[in-house]
Coordinates of C-alpha atoms in Angstrom, one line a residue:
M1 CA 3.7 23.1 -15.7
G2 CA 0.2 24.3 -16.3
S3 CA -1.1 26.6 -13.6
C4 CA 1.6 25.9 -11.1
Q5 CA 3.6 29.1 -10.5
F6 CA 6.8 28.2 -8.7
R7 CA 7.4 31.7 -7.4
S8 CA 4.1 31.9 -5.6
V9 CA 4.1 28.6 -3.7
N10 CA 6.1 27.3 -0.9
T11 CA 8.2 24.2 -1.1
F12 CA 5.4 21.9 0.1
L13 CA 3.0 23.1 -2.5
L14 CA 5.8 22.8 -5.1
I15 CA 6.3 19.1 -4.2
I16 CA 2.5 18.5 -4.4
C17 CA 2.3 20.1 -7.8
L18 CA 5.2 18.1 -9.2
F19 CA 3.7 14.9 -7.8
V20 CA 0.4 15.7 -9.5
I21 CA 2.2 16.3 -12.8
F22 CA 4.1 13.0 -12.4
V23 CA 0.9 11.1 -11.8
R24 CA -0.8 12.7 -14.8
Q25 CA 2.1 11.9 -17.1
S26 CA 2.3 8.3 -15.7
S27 CA -1.4 7.8 -16.2
N28 CA -1.2 9.1 -19.7
A29 CA 1.7 6.8 -20.5
L30 CA -0.2 3.9 -19.0
L31 CA -3.3 4.7 -21.0
L32 CA -1.1 5.0 -24.1
E33 CA 0.5 1.7 -23.4
L34 CA -2.9 0.0 -22.8
S35 CA -4.1 1.6 -26.1
H36 CA -1.1 0.2 -27.9
N37 CA -1.6 -3.2 -26.4
F38 CA -5.2 -3.2 -27.4
K39 CA -4.2 -2.1 -30.9
R40 CA -1.7 -4.9 -31.1
S41 CA -4.3 -7.4 -29.9
S42 CA -6.7 -6.1 -32.5
E43 CA -4.0 -6.3 -35.2
S44 CA -3.2 -9.8 -34.1
I45 CA -6.6 -11.0 -35.3
S46 CA -7.1 -8.6 -38.1
S47 CA -7.7 -9.7 -41.7
G48 CA -4.0 -9.1 -42.4
C49 CA -2.8 -11.6 -39.9
D50 CA -2.6 -15.2 -41.0
I51 CA -3.5 -17.2 -38.0
F52 CA -3.0 -20.5 -39.8
Q53 CA 0.8 -20.0 -40.2
G54 CA 2.7 -20.8 -37.0
S55 CA 3.9 -23.7 -34.9
W56 CA 2.9 -26.0 -32.0
S57 CA 4.3 -24.9 -28.7
Y58 CA 4.3 -26.8 -25.4
D59 CA 1.9 -25.3 -22.9
D60 CA 1.6 -26.8 -19.4
T61 CA -1.9 -25.3 -18.9
Y62 CA -3.2 -27.6 -21.6
P63 CA -5.4 -29.5 -22.2
L64 CA -8.4 -27.2 -21.9
Y65 CA -10.5 -30.0 -20.5
N66 CA -10.3 -33.7 -19.6
A67 CA -12.2 -36.3 -21.5
S68 CA -13.5 -37.6 -18.2
S69 CA -15.2 -34.2 -17.6
C70 CA -17.0 -34.4 -20.9
P71 CA -19.7 -37.0 -20.2
F72 CA -21.1 -37.1 -23.8
I73 CA -17.7 -37.6 -25.6
E74 CA -17.9 -40.4 -28.1
K75 CA -15.8 -43.4 -27.4
P76 CA -13.7 -43.4 -30.7
F77 CA -12.3 -39.9 -29.7
D78 CA -11.7 -40.7 -26.0
C79 CA -8.1 -41.9 -26.4
Q80 CA -7.2 -41.6 -22.7
G81 CA -10.3 -43.5 -21.8
N82 CA -9.4 -46.2 -24.3
G83 CA -6.1 -46.8 -22.8
R84 CA -3.6 -44.5 -24.5
P85 CA -0.7 -44.4 -22.1
D86 CA 1.2 -41.2 -23.2
Q87 CA -0.1 -37.7 -22.4
L88 CA 2.5 -35.3 -24.0
Y89 CA 0.3 -34.9 -27.1
L90 CA -2.3 -33.1 -24.9
K91 CA 0.2 -30.3 -24.0
F92 CA 0.5 -28.5 -27.3
K93 CA -1.0 -25.1 -28.2
W94 CA -1.2 -23.6 -31.7
K95 CA 0.7 -20.3 -31.9
P96 CA 0.6 -18.2 -35.0
N97 CA 3.8 -16.6 -36.2
R98 CA 2.8 -12.9 -36.0
C99 CA -0.5 -13.1 -34.2
E100 CA -1.8 -13.5 -30.7
L101 CA -5.0 -15.5 -30.7
P102 CA -7.5 -14.4 -28.1
Q103 CA -7.9 -16.8 -25.3
F104 CA -11.0 -19.0 -25.7
N105 CA -13.6 -17.6 -23.4
A106 CA -16.6 -19.9 -23.1
P107 CA -19.0 -17.5 -21.2
H108 CA -18.2 -14.8 -23.7
F109 CA -18.9 -17.1 -26.6
L110 CA -22.2 -18.2 -25.2
R111 CA -23.3 -14.7 -24.2
K112 CA -22.6 -13.4 -27.7
F113 CA -24.5 -16.2 -29.3
R114 CA -27.5 -16.1 -27.0
G115 CA -30.6 -17.2 -28.8
K116 CA -28.6 -18.2 -31.9
K117 CA -28.0 -21.5 -33.8
I118 CA -24.7 -22.8 -35.1
L119 CA -24.8 -25.7 -37.6
F120 CA -21.9 -28.0 -38.5
V121 CA -22.5 -29.9 -41.8
G122 CA -20.2 -32.6 -42.9
D123 CA -18.7 -36.0 -42.1
S124 CA -17.0 -37.5 -39.0
L125 CA -14.4 -34.7 -39.1
S126 CA -17.2 -32.2 -38.5
L127 CA -18.3 -34.5 -35.7
N128 CA -14.8 -34.3 -34.3
Q129 CA -14.8 -30.5 -34.3
W130 CA -18.4 -30.2 -33.1
Q131 CA -17.8 -32.5 -30.2
S132 CA -14.6 -30.7 -29.3
L133 CA -16.5 -27.4 -29.1
T134 CA -19.3 -28.8 -27.0
C135 CA -16.7 -30.3 -24.6
M136 CA -14.7 -27.0 -24.4
L137 CA -17.9 -25.1 -23.5
H138 CA -19.2 -27.6 -21.1
A139 CA -15.9 -28.0 -19.2
A140 CA -15.7 -24.2 -18.7
L141 CA -19.3 -24.1 -17.4
P142 CA -20.0 -27.5 -15.9
Q143 CA -22.9 -26.3 -13.8
S144 CA -24.8 -24.9 -16.9
N145 CA -27.6 -27.2 -17.9
Y146 CA -27.4 -28.7 -21.3
N147 CA -29.6 -30.9 -23.5
L148 CA -28.3 -33.3 -26.1
Q149 CA -30.7 -34.8 -28.7
K150 CA -30.1 -37.0 -31.7
K151 CA -32.7 -37.5 -34.4
G152 CA -31.6 -39.2 -37.6
N153 CA -28.5 -37.5 -38.9
L154 CA -29.0 -34.4 -36.8
S155 CA -27.5 -33.9 -33.3
T156 CA -28.5 -30.9 -31.2
F157 CA -26.6 -29.7 -28.2
T158 CA -28.3 -26.8 -26.4
F159 CA -27.1 -24.7 -23.4
R160 CA -30.5 -23.9 -21.9
E161 CA -29.2 -21.0 -19.8
Y162 CA -28.0 -19.1 -22.9
D163 CA -30.4 -20.6 -25.4
V164 CA -27.5 -21.4 -27.7
S165 CA -27.8 -24.4 -30.0
L166 CA -24.8 -26.2 -31.5
M167 CA -26.0 -28.6 -34.1
L168 CA -24.4 -31.2 -36.3
S169 CA -25.8 -32.5 -39.6
R170 CA -24.0 -35.6 -40.8
N171 CA -23.6 -35.3 -44.5
A172 CA -20.4 -36.7 -46.0
F173 CA -20.7 -35.2 -49.5
L174 CA -22.9 -32.1 -49.1
V175 CA -24.4 -33.0 -52.5
D176 CA -27.2 -35.6 -52.7
L177 CA -26.7 -39.3 -52.3
V178 CA -29.9 -41.1 -53.3
E179 CA -30.9 -44.8 -53.5
E180 CA -33.1 -45.7 -56.5
N181 CA -35.7 -48.4 -56.6
N182 CA -33.3 -50.9 -58.1
N183 CA -31.0 -50.3 -55.1
R184 CA -28.5 -48.3 -57.1
R185 CA -26.9 -45.7 -55.0
I186 CA -26.3 -42.5 -57.0
L187 CA -24.1 -39.6 -56.0
R188 CA -25.6 -36.6 -57.8
L189 CA -22.8 -34.1 -58.3
D190 CA -25.2 -31.3 -59.5
S191 CA -28.0 -31.8 -57.0
I192 CA -28.2 -30.4 -53.4
Q193 CA -31.8 -30.8 -52.1
N194 CA -30.1 -31.4 -48.8
G195 CA -29.6 -27.7 -48.5
D196 CA -33.3 -27.1 -47.6
A197 CA -32.3 -28.2 -44.1
W198 CA -29.5 -25.6 -43.8
R199 CA -31.6 -22.5 -43.9
G200 CA -32.2 -20.2 -40.9
Y201 CA -28.9 -20.6 -39.1
D202 CA -26.7 -17.9 -37.7
V203 CA -23.4 -19.7 -38.4
L204 CA -22.8 -22.5 -40.9
I205 CA -19.6 -24.6 -40.9
F206 CA -19.2 -27.0 -43.8
N207 CA -16.8 -29.8 -44.4
T208 CA -16.4 -32.6 -47.0
W209 CA -13.6 -34.7 -48.6
H210 CA -12.6 -38.0 -46.9
W211 CA -15.5 -40.0 -48.3
W212 CA -14.7 -39.0 -51.8
L213 CA -11.6 -41.1 -51.6
H214 CA -13.3 -44.4 -50.7
K215 CA -12.8 -47.3 -53.1
G216 CA -14.3 -50.8 -53.7
R217 CA -16.7 -52.0 -51.0
S218 CA -16.1 -49.0 -48.8
R219 CA -17.7 -46.7 -51.4
S220 CA -21.1 -45.6 -50.4
W221 CA -22.2 -45.0 -54.0
D222 CA -22.4 -47.1 -57.1
Y223 CA -22.5 -44.3 -59.7
F224 CA -21.8 -40.6 -60.1
Q225 CA -24.5 -38.6 -61.9
E226 CA -24.1 -35.3 -63.6
G227 CA -27.1 -34.1 -65.6
N228 CA -28.6 -37.2 -67.2
K229 CA -25.4 -39.0 -67.4
L230 CA -24.2 -41.8 -65.1
Y231 CA -20.5 -42.6 -64.5
K232 CA -19.3 -45.7 -62.9
D233 CA -15.9 -44.2 -62.2
M234 CA -14.5 -40.7 -62.0
D235 CA -11.3 -39.1 -60.7
P236 CA -12.2 -38.4 -57.1
L237 CA -10.6 -34.9 -57.2
V238 CA -12.7 -34.1 -60.3
A239 CA -15.9 -35.4 -58.7
F240 CA -15.0 -33.5 -55.5
E241 CA -14.6 -30.2 -57.4
K242 CA -17.9 -30.7 -59.3
G243 CA -19.7 -31.4 -56.0
L244 CA -18.1 -28.4 -54.2
K245 CA -19.1 -26.1 -57.0
T246 CA -22.7 -27.3 -56.6
W247 CA -22.5 -26.5 -52.9
S248 CA -21.0 -23.0 -53.7
R249 CA -23.9 -22.2 -56.0
W250 CA -26.3 -23.2 -53.2
V251 CA -24.6 -20.9 -50.8
D252 CA -24.5 -18.0 -53.3
S253 CA -28.2 -18.4 -54.0
N254 CA -29.5 -19.1 -50.5
V255 CA -27.4 -17.4 -47.8
A256 CA -27.7 -13.8 -46.8
P257 CA -24.3 -12.7 -45.5
S258 CA -25.9 -10.0 -43.3
K259 CA -27.7 -12.8 -41.4
T260 CA -25.5 -15.9 -41.7
Q261 CA -21.7 -16.3 -41.3
V262 CA -20.4 -19.2 -43.5
L263 CA -17.2 -21.1 -42.9
F264 CA -15.6 -24.1 -44.6
Q265 CA -13.5 -26.4 -42.4
G266 CA -10.4 -27.1 -44.4
I267 CA -9.1 -30.5 -45.4
S268 CA -8.1 -32.5 -42.4
P269 CA -4.9 -34.6 -43.2
T270 CA -4.3 -38.2 -42.5
H271 CA -1.0 -39.8 -41.3
Y272 CA -1.0 -43.4 -42.6
D273 CA 2.4 -43.1 -44.4
G274 CA 5.5 -42.4 -42.3
K275 CA 7.5 -41.5 -45.4
E276 CA 5.7 -38.1 -45.4
W277 CA 7.6 -37.1 -42.2
D278 CA 10.8 -39.0 -43.0
A279 CA 10.1 -41.8 -40.5
P280 CA 13.0 -44.2 -40.3
I281 CA 10.8 -47.3 -40.0
A282 CA 9.3 -48.7 -43.2
K283 CA 5.5 -48.7 -43.4
S284 CA 5.2 -46.6 -40.2
S285 CA 2.0 -44.7 -39.5
C286 CA 0.5 -42.6 -36.7
I287 CA 0.7 -45.6 -34.3
G288 CA 3.2 -44.9 -31.6
Q289 CA 3.7 -41.2 -32.5
T290 CA 3.9 -39.1 -29.3
R291 CA 5.2 -35.8 -30.5
P292 CA 4.2 -33.3 -33.1
I293 CA 6.5 -32.0 -35.9
L294 CA 7.7 -28.7 -34.4
A295 CA 9.0 -27.3 -37.7
P296 CA 6.7 -24.7 -39.5
E297 CA 6.4 -26.9 -42.6
Y298 CA 5.3 -30.5 -43.1
P299 CA 8.3 -32.5 -44.5
A300 CA 6.1 -34.0 -47.3
G301 CA 5.5 -30.5 -48.7
P302 CA 2.3 -28.6 -49.6
P303 CA -1.2 -29.7 -48.5
P304 CA -3.1 -32.3 -50.6
A305 CA -4.6 -31.2 -53.9
A306 CA -8.1 -31.2 -52.4
A307 CA -7.0 -28.2 -50.3
A308 CA -6.2 -26.2 -53.5
V309 CA -9.6 -27.2 -54.9
V310 CA -11.3 -25.8 -51.8
K311 CA -9.4 -22.5 -52.1
K312 CA -10.2 -22.2 -55.8
V313 CA -13.9 -22.8 -55.4
L314 CA -14.2 -20.4 -52.4
A315 CA -12.3 -17.7 -54.3
N316 CA -14.9 -17.7 -57.1
M317 CA -17.9 -17.4 -54.8
S318 CA -20.0 -14.1 -54.5
T319 CA -20.9 -14.9 -50.9
P320 CA -18.0 -14.4 -48.5
V321 CA -17.0 -17.7 -47.0
T322 CA -14.2 -17.9 -44.5
L323 CA -11.8 -20.9 -44.8
L324 CA -10.9 -22.5 -41.5
D325 CA -7.6 -23.5 -43.0
V326 CA -6.6 -26.3 -40.6
T327 CA -4.7 -28.4 -43.1
T328 CA -1.0 -27.4 -42.6
L329 CA -1.3 -27.0 -38.8
S330 CA -2.9 -30.4 -38.6
Q331 CA -0.3 -32.0 -40.9
L332 CA 2.2 -31.3 -38.1
R333 CA 0.2 -33.4 -35.6
K334 CA 1.0 -37.0 -36.5
D335 CA 0.8 -37.7 -32.8
G336 CA -2.8 -36.5 -32.4
H337 CA -4.8 -39.5 -33.9
P338 CA -6.5 -42.2 -32.0
S339 CA -4.4 -44.8 -33.8
I340 CA -5.1 -48.1 -31.9
Y341 CA -6.9 -46.3 -29.1
G342 CA -10.1 -45.4 -30.9
D343 CA -12.3 -48.3 -29.9
G344 CA -10.9 -49.4 -26.6
P345 CA -7.9 -51.4 -25.4
D346 CA -9.3 -54.7 -26.7
S347 CA -9.8 -53.6 -30.3
H348 CA -6.2 -53.0 -31.4
E349 CA -6.5 -54.7 -34.8
G350 CA -7.3 -51.5 -36.6
K351 CA -5.7 -48.1 -36.7
D352 CA -7.3 -44.7 -37.0
C353 CA -4.9 -42.1 -38.5
S354 CA -7.6 -39.8 -39.8
H355 CA -9.7 -38.7 -36.9
W356 CA -8.4 -36.9 -33.8
C357 CA -8.2 -37.6 -30.1
L358 CA -10.2 -35.4 -27.8
P359 CA -8.8 -33.3 -26.1
G360 CA -6.5 -32.6 -29.0
V361 CA -6.1 -31.0 -32.4
P362 CA -9.8 -30.0 -33.0
D363 CA -9.6 -27.9 -29.9
A364 CA -7.1 -25.7 -31.8
W365 CA -9.5 -25.6 -34.7
N366 CA -12.1 -24.2 -32.4
A367 CA -9.6 -21.7 -30.9
L368 CA -9.1 -20.5 -34.4
L369 CA -12.8 -20.4 -35.0
Y370 CA -13.2 -18.3 -31.9
G371 CA -10.5 -16.0 -33.2
I372 CA -12.2 -15.7 -36.6
L373 CA -15.5 -14.8 -35.1
V374 CA -13.8 -12.2 -33.0
R375 CA -12.1 -10.8 -36.0
N376 CA -15.3 -10.8 -38.1
G377 CA -17.2 -8.9 -35.4
Q378 CA -19.5 -11.7 -34.2
L379 CA -17.9 -11.8 -30.8
K380 CA -17.2 -8.1 -29.9

């Protein structure tokens, strides 16, 4: 009881003393509980917590923004604006099994990256994620002035108030694709002069894969080149690994981990074959899909082989690169693609089962990105 001596105080003072003791004990218990809660929150995004294993859960507070409130959203991603009639796909949030992701906080994000530059490098899936992040930030701070500029393959989105630049460099292969004088297009698997433009950034987020699968007239190259040898054809997975190893050597030689955080956006899956999720209709695709797969695993099994190649290459690098492992969680979202609502209601001949509607799945990628940056100390 401390200094309270029951025999020397009257009843009133005894009650006061007991009350003070109760308050102290309650305060200590509250502080202990808050400490435990903070510890649990910290543990939830610690390196031992796999934020990529979980399931999609309905959340009525979603989406985080409306496409109509994002004036710079590109038409192919604006599924609602292009006439998509269903909205249930907008209401799902990614929830890790044993983790609690920190809630995305746009002002916190921008304050912590004040004066810094973030660069996405990759194909249209990088565009998908970059545009998602810019929409998430703009929707949370609609009065904040921004500037959007496009010059060649580089798009720059700047929040002037915070002096934060979010940039996108369109580069489908990461390695060099060059056109020679005889109009031959050469994909140089061991050359990466492109990398000169990637220096000086605070965060680099890379992505490549989908273009490696193109065939026939849709191919953007005529030959592969490795050393002095040209190859008319090569297994795309073999070529992909060779190119990714060239990229990894560039990162190991040119990136200082103390100055630049490097991430690799994992393989984003497609949903052109309904057999993968046991669809009852032959030749079904993402068209007409309105619900995610709520099971923890994709019916077709493990991620595509390219995902394994990415993990293998990253594991052999000397520079730490964080894998934004979106493959499995995105496999479960057969409902999240533009399908026939990518180019407007009058252009339903085609189908897009590779990109993602916005708002939508890439918002979860950015929630995970935010969690990773918190975990790695960039957003304390």
